[in-house]
CSV table of C-alpha atoms in Angstrom, one decimal:
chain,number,residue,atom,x,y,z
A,20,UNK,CA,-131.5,78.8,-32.5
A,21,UNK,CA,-128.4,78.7,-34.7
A,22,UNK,CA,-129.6,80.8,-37.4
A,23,UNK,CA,-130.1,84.3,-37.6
A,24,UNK,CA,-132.7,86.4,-40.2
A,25,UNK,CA,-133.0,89.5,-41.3
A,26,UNK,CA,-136.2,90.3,-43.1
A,27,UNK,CA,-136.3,93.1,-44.5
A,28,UNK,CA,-140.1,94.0,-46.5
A,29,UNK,CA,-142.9,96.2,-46.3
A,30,UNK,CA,-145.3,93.6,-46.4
A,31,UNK,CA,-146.6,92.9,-42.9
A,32,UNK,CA,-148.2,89.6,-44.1
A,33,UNK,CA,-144.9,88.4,-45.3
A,34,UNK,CA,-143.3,89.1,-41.5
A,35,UNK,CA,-146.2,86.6,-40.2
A,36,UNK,CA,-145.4,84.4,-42.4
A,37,UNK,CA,-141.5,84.4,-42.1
A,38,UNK,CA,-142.0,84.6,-38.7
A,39,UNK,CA,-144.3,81.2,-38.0
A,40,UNK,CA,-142.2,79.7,-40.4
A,41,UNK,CA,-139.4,80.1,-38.5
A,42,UNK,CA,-140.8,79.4,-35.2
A,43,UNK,CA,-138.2,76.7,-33.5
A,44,UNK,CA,-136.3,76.7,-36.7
A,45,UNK,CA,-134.1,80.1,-36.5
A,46,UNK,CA,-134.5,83.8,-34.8
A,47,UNK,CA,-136.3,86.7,-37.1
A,48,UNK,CA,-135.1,90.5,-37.2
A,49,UNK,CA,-137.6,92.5,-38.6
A,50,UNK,CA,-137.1,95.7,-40.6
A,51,UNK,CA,-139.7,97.7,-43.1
A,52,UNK,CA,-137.5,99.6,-45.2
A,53,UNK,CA,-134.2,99.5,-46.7
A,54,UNK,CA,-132.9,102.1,-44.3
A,55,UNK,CA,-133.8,100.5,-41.4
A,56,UNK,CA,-133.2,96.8,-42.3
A,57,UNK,CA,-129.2,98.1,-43.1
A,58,UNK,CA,-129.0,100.1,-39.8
A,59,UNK,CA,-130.4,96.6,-38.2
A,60,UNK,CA,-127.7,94.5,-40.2
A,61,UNK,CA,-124.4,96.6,-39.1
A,62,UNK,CA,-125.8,96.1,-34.9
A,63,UNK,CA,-127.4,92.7,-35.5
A,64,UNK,CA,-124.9,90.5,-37.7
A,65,UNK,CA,-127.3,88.1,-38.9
A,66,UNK,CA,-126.2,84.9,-40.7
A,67,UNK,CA,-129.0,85.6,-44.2
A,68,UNK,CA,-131.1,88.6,-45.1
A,69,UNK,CA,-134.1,88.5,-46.7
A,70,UNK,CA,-134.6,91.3,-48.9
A,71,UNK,CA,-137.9,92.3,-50.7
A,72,UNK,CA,-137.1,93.6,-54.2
A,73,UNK,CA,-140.5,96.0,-54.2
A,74,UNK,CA,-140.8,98.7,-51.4
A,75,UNK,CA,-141.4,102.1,-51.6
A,76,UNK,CA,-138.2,104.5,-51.4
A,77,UNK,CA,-135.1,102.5,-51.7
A,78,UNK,CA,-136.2,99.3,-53.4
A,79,UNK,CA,-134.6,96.2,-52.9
A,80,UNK,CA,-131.9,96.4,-55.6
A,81,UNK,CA,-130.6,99.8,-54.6
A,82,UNK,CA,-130.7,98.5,-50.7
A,83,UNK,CA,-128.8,95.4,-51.4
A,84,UNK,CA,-125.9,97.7,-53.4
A,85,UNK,CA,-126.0,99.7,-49.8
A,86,UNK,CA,-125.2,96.6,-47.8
A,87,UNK,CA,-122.7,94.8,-50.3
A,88,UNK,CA,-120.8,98.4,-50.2
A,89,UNK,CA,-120.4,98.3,-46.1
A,90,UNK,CA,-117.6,96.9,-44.6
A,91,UNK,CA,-119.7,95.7,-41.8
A,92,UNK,CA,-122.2,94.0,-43.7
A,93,UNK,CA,-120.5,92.7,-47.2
A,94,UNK,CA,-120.2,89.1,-46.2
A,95,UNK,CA,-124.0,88.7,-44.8
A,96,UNK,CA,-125.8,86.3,-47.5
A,97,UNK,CA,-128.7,88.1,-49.3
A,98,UNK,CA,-132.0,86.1,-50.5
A,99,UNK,CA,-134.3,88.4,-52.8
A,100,UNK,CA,-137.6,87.9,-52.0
A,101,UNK,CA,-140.0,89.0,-55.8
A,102,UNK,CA,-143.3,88.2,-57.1
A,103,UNK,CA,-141.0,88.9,-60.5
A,104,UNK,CA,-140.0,85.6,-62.6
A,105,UNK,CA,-138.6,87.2,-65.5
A,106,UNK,CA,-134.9,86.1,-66.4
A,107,UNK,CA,-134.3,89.9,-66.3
A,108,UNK,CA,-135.1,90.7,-62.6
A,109,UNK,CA,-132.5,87.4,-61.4
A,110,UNK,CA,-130.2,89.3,-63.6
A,111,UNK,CA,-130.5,92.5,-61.9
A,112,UNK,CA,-130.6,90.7,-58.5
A,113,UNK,CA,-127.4,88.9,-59.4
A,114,UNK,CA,-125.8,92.8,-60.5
A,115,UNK,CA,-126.7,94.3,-57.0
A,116,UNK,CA,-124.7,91.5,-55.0
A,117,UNK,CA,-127.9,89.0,-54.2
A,118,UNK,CA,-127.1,85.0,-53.2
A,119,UNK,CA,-130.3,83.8,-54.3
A,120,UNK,CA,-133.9,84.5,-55.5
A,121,UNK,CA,-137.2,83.2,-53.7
A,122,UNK,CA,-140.4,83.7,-55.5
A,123,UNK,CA,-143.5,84.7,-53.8
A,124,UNK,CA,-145.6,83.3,-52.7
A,125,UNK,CA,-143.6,81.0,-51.9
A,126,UNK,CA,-143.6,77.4,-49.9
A,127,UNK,CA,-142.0,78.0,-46.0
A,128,UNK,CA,-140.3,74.0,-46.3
A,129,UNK,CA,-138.9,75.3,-49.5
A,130,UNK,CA,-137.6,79.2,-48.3
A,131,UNK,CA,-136.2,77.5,-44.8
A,132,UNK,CA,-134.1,75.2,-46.9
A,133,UNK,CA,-133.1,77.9,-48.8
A,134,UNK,CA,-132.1,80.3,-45.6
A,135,UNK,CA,-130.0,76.9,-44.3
A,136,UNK,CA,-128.1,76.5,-47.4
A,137,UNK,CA,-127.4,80.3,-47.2
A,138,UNK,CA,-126.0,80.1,-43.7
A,139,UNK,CA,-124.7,77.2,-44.6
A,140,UNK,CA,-122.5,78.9,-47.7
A,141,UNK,CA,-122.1,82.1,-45.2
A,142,UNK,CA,-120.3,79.5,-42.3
A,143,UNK,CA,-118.0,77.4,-45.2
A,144,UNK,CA,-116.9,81.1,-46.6
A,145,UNK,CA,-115.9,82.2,-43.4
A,146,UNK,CA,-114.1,79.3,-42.6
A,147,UNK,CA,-112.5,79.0,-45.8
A,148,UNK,CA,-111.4,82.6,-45.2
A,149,UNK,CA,-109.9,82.0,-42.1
A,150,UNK,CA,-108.2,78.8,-43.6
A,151,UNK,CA,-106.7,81.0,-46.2
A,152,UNK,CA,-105.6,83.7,-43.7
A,153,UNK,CA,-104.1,80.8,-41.6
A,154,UNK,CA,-102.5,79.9,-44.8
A,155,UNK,CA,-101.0,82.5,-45.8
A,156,UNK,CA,-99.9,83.8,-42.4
A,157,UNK,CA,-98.3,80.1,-42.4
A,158,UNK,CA,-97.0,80.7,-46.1
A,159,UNK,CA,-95.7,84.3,-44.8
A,160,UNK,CA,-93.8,83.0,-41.7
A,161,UNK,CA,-91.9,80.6,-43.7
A,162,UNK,CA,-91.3,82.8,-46.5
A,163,UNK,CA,-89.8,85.1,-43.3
A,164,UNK,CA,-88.3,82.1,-41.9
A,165,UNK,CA,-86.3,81.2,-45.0
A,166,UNK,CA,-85.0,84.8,-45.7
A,167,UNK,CA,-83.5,84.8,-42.1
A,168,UNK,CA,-81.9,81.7,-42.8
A,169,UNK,CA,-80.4,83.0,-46.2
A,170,UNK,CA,-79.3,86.0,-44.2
A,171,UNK,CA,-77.7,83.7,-42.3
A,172,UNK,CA,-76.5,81.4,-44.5
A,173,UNK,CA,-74.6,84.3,-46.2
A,174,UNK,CA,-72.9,85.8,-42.9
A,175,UNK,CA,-71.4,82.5,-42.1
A,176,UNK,CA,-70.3,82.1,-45.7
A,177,UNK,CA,-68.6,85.9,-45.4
A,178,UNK,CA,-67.0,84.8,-41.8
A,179,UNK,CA,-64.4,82.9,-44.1
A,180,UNK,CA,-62.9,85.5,-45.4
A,181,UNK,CA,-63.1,87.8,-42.6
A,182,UNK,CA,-59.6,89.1,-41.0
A,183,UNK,CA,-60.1,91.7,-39.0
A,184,UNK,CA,-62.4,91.6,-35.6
A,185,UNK,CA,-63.9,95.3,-36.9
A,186,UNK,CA,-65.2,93.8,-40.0
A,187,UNK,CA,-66.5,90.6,-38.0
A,188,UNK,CA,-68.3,92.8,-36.1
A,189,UNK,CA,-69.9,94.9,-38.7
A,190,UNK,CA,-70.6,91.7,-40.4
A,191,UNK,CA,-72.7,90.6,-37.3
A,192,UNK,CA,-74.3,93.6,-36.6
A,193,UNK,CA,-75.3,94.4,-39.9
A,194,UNK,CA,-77.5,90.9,-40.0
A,195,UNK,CA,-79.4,91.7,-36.7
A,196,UNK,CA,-79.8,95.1,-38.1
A,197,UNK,CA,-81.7,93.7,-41.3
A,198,UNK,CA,-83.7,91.9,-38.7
A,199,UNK,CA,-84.8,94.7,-37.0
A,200,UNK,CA,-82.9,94.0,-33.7
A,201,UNK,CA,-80.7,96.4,-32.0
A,202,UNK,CA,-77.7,94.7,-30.4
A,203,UNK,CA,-74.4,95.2,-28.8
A,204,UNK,CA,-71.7,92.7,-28.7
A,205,UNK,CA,-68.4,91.7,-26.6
A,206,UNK,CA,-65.5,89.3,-28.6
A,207,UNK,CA,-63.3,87.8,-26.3
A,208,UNK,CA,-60.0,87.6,-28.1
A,209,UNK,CA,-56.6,85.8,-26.1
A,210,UNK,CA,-58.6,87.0,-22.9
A,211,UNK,CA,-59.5,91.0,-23.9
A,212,UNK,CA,-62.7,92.2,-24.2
A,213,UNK,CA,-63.8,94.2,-27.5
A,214,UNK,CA,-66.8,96.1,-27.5
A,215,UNK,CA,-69.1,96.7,-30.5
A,216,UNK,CA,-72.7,98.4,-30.8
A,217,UNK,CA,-75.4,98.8,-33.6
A,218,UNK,CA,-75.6,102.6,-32.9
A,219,UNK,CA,-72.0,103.2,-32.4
A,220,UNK,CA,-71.7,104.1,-28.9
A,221,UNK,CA,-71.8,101.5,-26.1
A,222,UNK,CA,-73.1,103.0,-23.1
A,223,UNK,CA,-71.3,102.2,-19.8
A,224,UNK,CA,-74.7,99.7,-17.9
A,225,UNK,CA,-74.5,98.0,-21.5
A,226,UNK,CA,-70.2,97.5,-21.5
A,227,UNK,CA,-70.5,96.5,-17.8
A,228,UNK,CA,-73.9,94.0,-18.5
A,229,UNK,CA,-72.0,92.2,-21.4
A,230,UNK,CA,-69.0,91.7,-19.1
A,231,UNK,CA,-70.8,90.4,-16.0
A,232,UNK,CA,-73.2,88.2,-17.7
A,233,UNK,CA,-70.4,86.5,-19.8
A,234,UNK,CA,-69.9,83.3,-17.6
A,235,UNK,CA,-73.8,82.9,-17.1
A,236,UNK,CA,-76.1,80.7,-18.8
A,237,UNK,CA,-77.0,80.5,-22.5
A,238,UNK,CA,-80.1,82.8,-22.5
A,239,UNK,CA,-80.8,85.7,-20.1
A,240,UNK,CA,-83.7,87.0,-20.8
A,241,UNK,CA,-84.9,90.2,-18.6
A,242,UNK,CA,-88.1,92.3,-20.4
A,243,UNK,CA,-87.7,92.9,-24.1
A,244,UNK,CA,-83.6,92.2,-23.7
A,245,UNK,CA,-82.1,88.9,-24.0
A,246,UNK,CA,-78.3,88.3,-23.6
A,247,UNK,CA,-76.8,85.4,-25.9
A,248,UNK,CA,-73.9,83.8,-24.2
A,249,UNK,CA,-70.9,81.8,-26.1
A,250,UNK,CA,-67.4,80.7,-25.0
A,251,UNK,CA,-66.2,83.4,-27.3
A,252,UNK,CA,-68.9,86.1,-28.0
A,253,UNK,CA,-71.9,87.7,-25.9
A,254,UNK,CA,-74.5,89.2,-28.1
A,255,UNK,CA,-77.2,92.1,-26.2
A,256,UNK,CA,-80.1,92.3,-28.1
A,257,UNK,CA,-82.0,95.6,-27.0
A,258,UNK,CA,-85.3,94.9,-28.8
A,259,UNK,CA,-86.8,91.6,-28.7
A,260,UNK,CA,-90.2,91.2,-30.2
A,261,UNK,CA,-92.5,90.4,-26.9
A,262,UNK,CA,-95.7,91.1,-28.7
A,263,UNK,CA,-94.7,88.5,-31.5
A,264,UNK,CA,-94.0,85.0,-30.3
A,265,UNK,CA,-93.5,83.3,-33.9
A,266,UNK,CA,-90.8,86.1,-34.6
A,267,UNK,CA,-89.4,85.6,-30.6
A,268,UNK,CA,-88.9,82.1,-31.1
A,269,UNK,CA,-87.7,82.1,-34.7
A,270,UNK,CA,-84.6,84.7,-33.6
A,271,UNK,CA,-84.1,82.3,-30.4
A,272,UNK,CA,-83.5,79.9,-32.9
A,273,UNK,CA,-81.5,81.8,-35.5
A,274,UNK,CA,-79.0,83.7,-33.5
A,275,UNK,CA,-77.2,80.3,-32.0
A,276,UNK,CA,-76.6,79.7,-35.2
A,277,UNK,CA,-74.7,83.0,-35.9
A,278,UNK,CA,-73.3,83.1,-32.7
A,279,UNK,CA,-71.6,79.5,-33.1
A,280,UNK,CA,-70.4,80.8,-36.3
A,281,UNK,CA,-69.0,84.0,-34.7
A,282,UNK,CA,-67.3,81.8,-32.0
A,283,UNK,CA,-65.5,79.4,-34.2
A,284,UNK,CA,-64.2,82.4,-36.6
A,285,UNK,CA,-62.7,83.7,-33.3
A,286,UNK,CA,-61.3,80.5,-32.2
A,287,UNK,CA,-60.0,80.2,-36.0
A,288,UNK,CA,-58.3,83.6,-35.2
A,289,UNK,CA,-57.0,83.3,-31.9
A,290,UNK,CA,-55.4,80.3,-33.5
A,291,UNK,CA,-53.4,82.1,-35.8
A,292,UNK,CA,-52.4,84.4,-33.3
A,293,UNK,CA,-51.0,81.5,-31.7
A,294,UNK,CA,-49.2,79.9,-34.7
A,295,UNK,CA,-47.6,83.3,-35.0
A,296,UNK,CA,-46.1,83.5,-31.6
A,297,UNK,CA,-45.3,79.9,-31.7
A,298,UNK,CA,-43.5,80.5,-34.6
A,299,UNK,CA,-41.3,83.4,-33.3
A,300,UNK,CA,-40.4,81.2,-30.6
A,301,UNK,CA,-39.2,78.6,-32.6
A,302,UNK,CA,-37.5,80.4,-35.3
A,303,UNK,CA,-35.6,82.4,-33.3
A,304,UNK,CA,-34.2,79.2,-31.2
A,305,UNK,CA,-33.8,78.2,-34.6
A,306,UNK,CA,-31.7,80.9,-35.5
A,307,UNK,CA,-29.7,81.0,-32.2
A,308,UNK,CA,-28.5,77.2,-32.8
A,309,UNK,CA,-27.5,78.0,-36.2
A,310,UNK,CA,-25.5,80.5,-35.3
A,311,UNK,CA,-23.9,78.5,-31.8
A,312,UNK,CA,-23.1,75.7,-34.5
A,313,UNK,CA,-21.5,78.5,-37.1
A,314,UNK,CA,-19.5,79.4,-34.3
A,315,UNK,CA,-18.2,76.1,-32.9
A,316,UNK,CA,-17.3,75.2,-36.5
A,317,UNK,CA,-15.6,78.3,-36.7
A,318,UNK,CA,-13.3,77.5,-33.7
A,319,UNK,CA,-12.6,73.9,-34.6
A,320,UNK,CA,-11.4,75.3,-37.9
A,321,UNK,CA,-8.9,78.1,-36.1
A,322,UNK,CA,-8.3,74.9,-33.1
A,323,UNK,CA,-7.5,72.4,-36.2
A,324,UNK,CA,-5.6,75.1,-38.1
A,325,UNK,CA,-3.5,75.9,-34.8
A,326,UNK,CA,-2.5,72.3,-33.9
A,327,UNK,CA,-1.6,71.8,-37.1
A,328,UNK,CA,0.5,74.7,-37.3
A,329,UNK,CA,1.6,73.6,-34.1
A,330,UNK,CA,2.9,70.3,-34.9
A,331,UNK,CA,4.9,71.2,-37.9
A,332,UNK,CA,6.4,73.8,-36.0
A,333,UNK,CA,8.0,71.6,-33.6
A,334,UNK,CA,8.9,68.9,-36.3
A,335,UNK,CA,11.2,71.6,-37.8
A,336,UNK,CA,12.3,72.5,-34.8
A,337,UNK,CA,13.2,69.0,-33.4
A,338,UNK,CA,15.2,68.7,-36.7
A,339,UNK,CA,17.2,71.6,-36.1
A,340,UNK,CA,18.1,70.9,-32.9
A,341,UNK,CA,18.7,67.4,-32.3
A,342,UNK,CA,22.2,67.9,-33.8
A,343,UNK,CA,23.2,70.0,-31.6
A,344,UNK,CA,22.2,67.7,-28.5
A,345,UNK,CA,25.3,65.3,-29.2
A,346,UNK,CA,22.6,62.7,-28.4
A,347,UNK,CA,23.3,58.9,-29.2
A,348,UNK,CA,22.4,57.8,-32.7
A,349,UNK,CA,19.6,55.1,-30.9
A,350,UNK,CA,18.6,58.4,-28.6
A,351,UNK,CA,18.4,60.5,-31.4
A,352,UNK,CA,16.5,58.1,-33.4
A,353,UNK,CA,14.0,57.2,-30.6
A,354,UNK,CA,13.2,61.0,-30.2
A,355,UNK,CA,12.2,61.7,-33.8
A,356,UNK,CA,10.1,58.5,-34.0
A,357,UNK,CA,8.2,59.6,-31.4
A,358,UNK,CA,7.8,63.1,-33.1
A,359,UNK,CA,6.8,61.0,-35.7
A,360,UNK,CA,4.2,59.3,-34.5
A,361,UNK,CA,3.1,61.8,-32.6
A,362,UNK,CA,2.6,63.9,-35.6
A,363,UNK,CA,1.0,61.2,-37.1
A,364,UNK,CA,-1.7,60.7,-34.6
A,365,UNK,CA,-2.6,64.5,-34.5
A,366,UNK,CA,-3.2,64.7,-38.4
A,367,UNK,CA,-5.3,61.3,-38.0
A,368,UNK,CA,-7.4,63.4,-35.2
A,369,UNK,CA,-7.7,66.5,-37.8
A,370,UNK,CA,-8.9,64.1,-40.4
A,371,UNK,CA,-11.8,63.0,-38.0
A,372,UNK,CA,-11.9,66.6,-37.0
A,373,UNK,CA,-12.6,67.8,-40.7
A,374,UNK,CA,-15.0,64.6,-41.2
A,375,UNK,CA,-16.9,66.5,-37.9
A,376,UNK,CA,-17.1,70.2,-39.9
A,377,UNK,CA,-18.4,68.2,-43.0
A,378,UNK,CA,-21.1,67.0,-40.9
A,379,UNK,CA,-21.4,70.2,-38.9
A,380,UNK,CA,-21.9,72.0,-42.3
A,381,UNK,CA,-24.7,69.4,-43.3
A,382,UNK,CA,-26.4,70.0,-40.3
A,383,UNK,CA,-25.8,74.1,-40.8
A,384,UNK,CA,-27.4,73.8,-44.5
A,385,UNK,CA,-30.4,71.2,-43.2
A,386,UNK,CA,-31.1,73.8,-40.2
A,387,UNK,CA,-30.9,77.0,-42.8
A,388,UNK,CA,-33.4,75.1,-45.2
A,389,UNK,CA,-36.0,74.4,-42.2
A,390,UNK,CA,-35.9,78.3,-41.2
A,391,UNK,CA,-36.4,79.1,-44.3
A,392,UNK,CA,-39.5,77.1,-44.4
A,393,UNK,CA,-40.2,78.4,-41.0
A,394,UNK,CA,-39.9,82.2,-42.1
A,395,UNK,CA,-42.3,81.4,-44.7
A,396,UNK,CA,-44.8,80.1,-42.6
A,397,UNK,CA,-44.4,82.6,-40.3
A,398,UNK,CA,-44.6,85.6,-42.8
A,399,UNK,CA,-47.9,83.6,-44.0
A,400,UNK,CA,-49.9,83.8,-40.8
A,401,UNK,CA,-48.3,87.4,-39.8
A,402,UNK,CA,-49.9,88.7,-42.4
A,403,UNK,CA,-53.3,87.0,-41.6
A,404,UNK,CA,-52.8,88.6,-38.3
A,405,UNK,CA,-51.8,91.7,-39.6
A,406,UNK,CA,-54.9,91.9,-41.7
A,407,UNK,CA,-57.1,90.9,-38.8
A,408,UNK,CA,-55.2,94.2,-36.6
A,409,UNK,CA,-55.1,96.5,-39.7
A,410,UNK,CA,-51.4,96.8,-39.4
A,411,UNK,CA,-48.2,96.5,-41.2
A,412,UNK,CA,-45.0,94.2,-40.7
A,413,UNK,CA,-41.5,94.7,-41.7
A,414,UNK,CA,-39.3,91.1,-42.4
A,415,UNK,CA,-35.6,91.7,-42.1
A,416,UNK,CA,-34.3,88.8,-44.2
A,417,UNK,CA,-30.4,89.3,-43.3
A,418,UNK,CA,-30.9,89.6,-39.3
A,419,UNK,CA,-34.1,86.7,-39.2
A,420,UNK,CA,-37.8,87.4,-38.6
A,421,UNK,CA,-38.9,90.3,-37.1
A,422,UNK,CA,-42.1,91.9,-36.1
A,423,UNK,CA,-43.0,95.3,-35.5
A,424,UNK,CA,-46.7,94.6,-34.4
A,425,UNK,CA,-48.5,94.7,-31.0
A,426,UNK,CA,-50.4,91.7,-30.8
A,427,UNK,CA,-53.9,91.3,-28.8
């Protein structure tokens, strides 16, 4: 028998009758007075009460306000159960918490009917109850899972601006902290290990865990600790939520996400660290080819100088001298056309020589230009590195680039 009554009258009559009635229809608890029938509600559970309005002691009113007050027995359907047909007394049933109202006598087709629809009502509110609790426990996980995402929607957005591995850190830690997850994490920045922790002090097992479990798979999981593995960062969270598999698998789902944002910021960094070193290199090759060039220019200028110098010295001299040689007139002649010719091929070679400084001086003025550009772009990322160490730089402009700062 599906349904379950609770009669609760001090008529004995009206028991026999409820209870052939419901012979191979639904089960009968029987109760005399109020007291009793409410003691027999909060053990029993049944799915309607019958409830006699008239009885001596606590009448039927007063005994329905008892169970409608009671936790335990709220819910139950109540059916009053009165010889009364005034508008009045379904007014006062209706104040005191009552379903519905059966006359007496009454016909048993008509009162089982009216029992079924109450059970009936009593199953579709309960279900509808549970709906709603399904509901809203549905409504409340996404409202949860959309505030996690915002949460992390917003960290990635702050990553861009981030400089410093300290403050990429905090970042990170402070997001699992508003999710209620205690967590360690290891950067690995151009191959060195940084160590960060939620409460400030990494203990040695956790330093050593985060280390050996770097090259492992993507989750370790080991009791309420999972370890979150990417090329870049390994995240330790302390305090996984076992007893709560919607929140378990929503943060299995949401910390990827942050740590493949955490990653590529790294990456981004290390990157920078690289165009900084890459750009010492070159501008100080840079610089030593400028100055090898200012150099050889410098000689072929003293070389040119000198030959010419050279050249003019021995014109005057030949001029001088020849007299007193008591050479031929032909001989003599013969030996200052030479000179002559001589002189005039060296000053052709200086011309060339002179076209070679003018290009030599281009070439100086191109390569000064491109380390200019190069010191710029060099400054530019020093300081993004320098913001990401917390520390300062000093550019010499006279003597080149120079840089004062340990990197990583």
């Amino acid at each position: 028998m599906d349904i379950k009554v609770l009669l609760i009258d001090d008529d004995n009559f009206i028991h026999k009758v409820v209870r052939k009635a419901a012979d191979g229809v639904f089960s009968v608890c029987h109760a005399y007075n109020g007291p009793e029938g409410f003691e027999i509600a909060k053990s029993e559970q049944p799915d309607v009460i019958l409830l006699d309005v008239e009885m001596p002691g606590q009448n039927g009113y007063e005994c329905c306000e008892v169970l409608k007050s009671d936790n335990t027995t709220k819910e139950i359907p109540i059916v009053f159960l009165s010889g009364k047909t005034t508008l009045r007394e379904r007014m006062l049933g209706y104040e005191a918490g009552a379903d519905d109202y059966q006359l007496k006598p009454f016909d048993t087709v008509e009162l089982i009917a009216k029992l079924k629809v109450s059970a009936k009502y009593k199953t579709e509110r309960d279900s509808l109850k549970t709906e709603i609790k399904t509901a809203h426990n549905t409504a409340m996980d996404v409202m949860t899972g959309n505030s996690e995402l915002g949460l992390v929607m917003r960290f990635v957005e702050m990553t861009y601006g981030i400089r410093q591995l300290d403050s990429l850190a905090k970042q990170l830690l402070e997001l699992t902290s508003s999710l209620d997850l205690k967590c360690s994490v290891l950067f690995d920045f151009n191959g060195k290990a940084f160590t960060y922790c939620s409460s400030g002090l990494l203990s040695p097992i956790e330093q050593e865990l985060l280390e050996s479990c770097r090259t492992n798979k993507r989750f370790i999981d080991f009791g309420c600790r999972t370890i979150i593995n990417y090329p870049k960062v390994t995240l330790l969270v302390k305090n996984m939520p076992l007893d709560s598999p919607e929140k378990y698998g929503r943060f299995k789902d949401v910390l990827p996400t942050v740590l493949g944002a955490t990653d590529a910021k790294l990456r981004l960094m290390e990157t920078n660290d690289l165009l900084l070193k890459q750009g010492e290199k070159t501008h100080f090759a840079f610089t030593n080819i400028r100055h090898s060039l200012q150099d050889l220019v410098k000689s072929l200028h003293v070389h040119q100088a000198d030959a010419g110098e050279s050249i003019e010295r021995l014109a005057k001299s030949m001029q001088f001298e020849l007299p007193k040689l008591a050479l031929e007139p032909d001989q003599e002649e013969f030996i200052l056309d030479s000179i002559t010719n001589t002189f005039d091929e060296v000053s052709e070679h200086l011309s060339n020589s002179n076209e070679v400084n003018i290009t030599f001086v281009h070439i100086l003025k191109e390569m000064k230009s491109l380390v200019g550009d190069l010191e710029n772009v060099i400054s530019a990322t020093q300081q993004d590195i320098c913001f990401m160490q917390g520390a300062e730089v000093d550019i010499d402009d006279e003597d080149g680039y120079q840089m004062d700062v340990e990197l990583f």
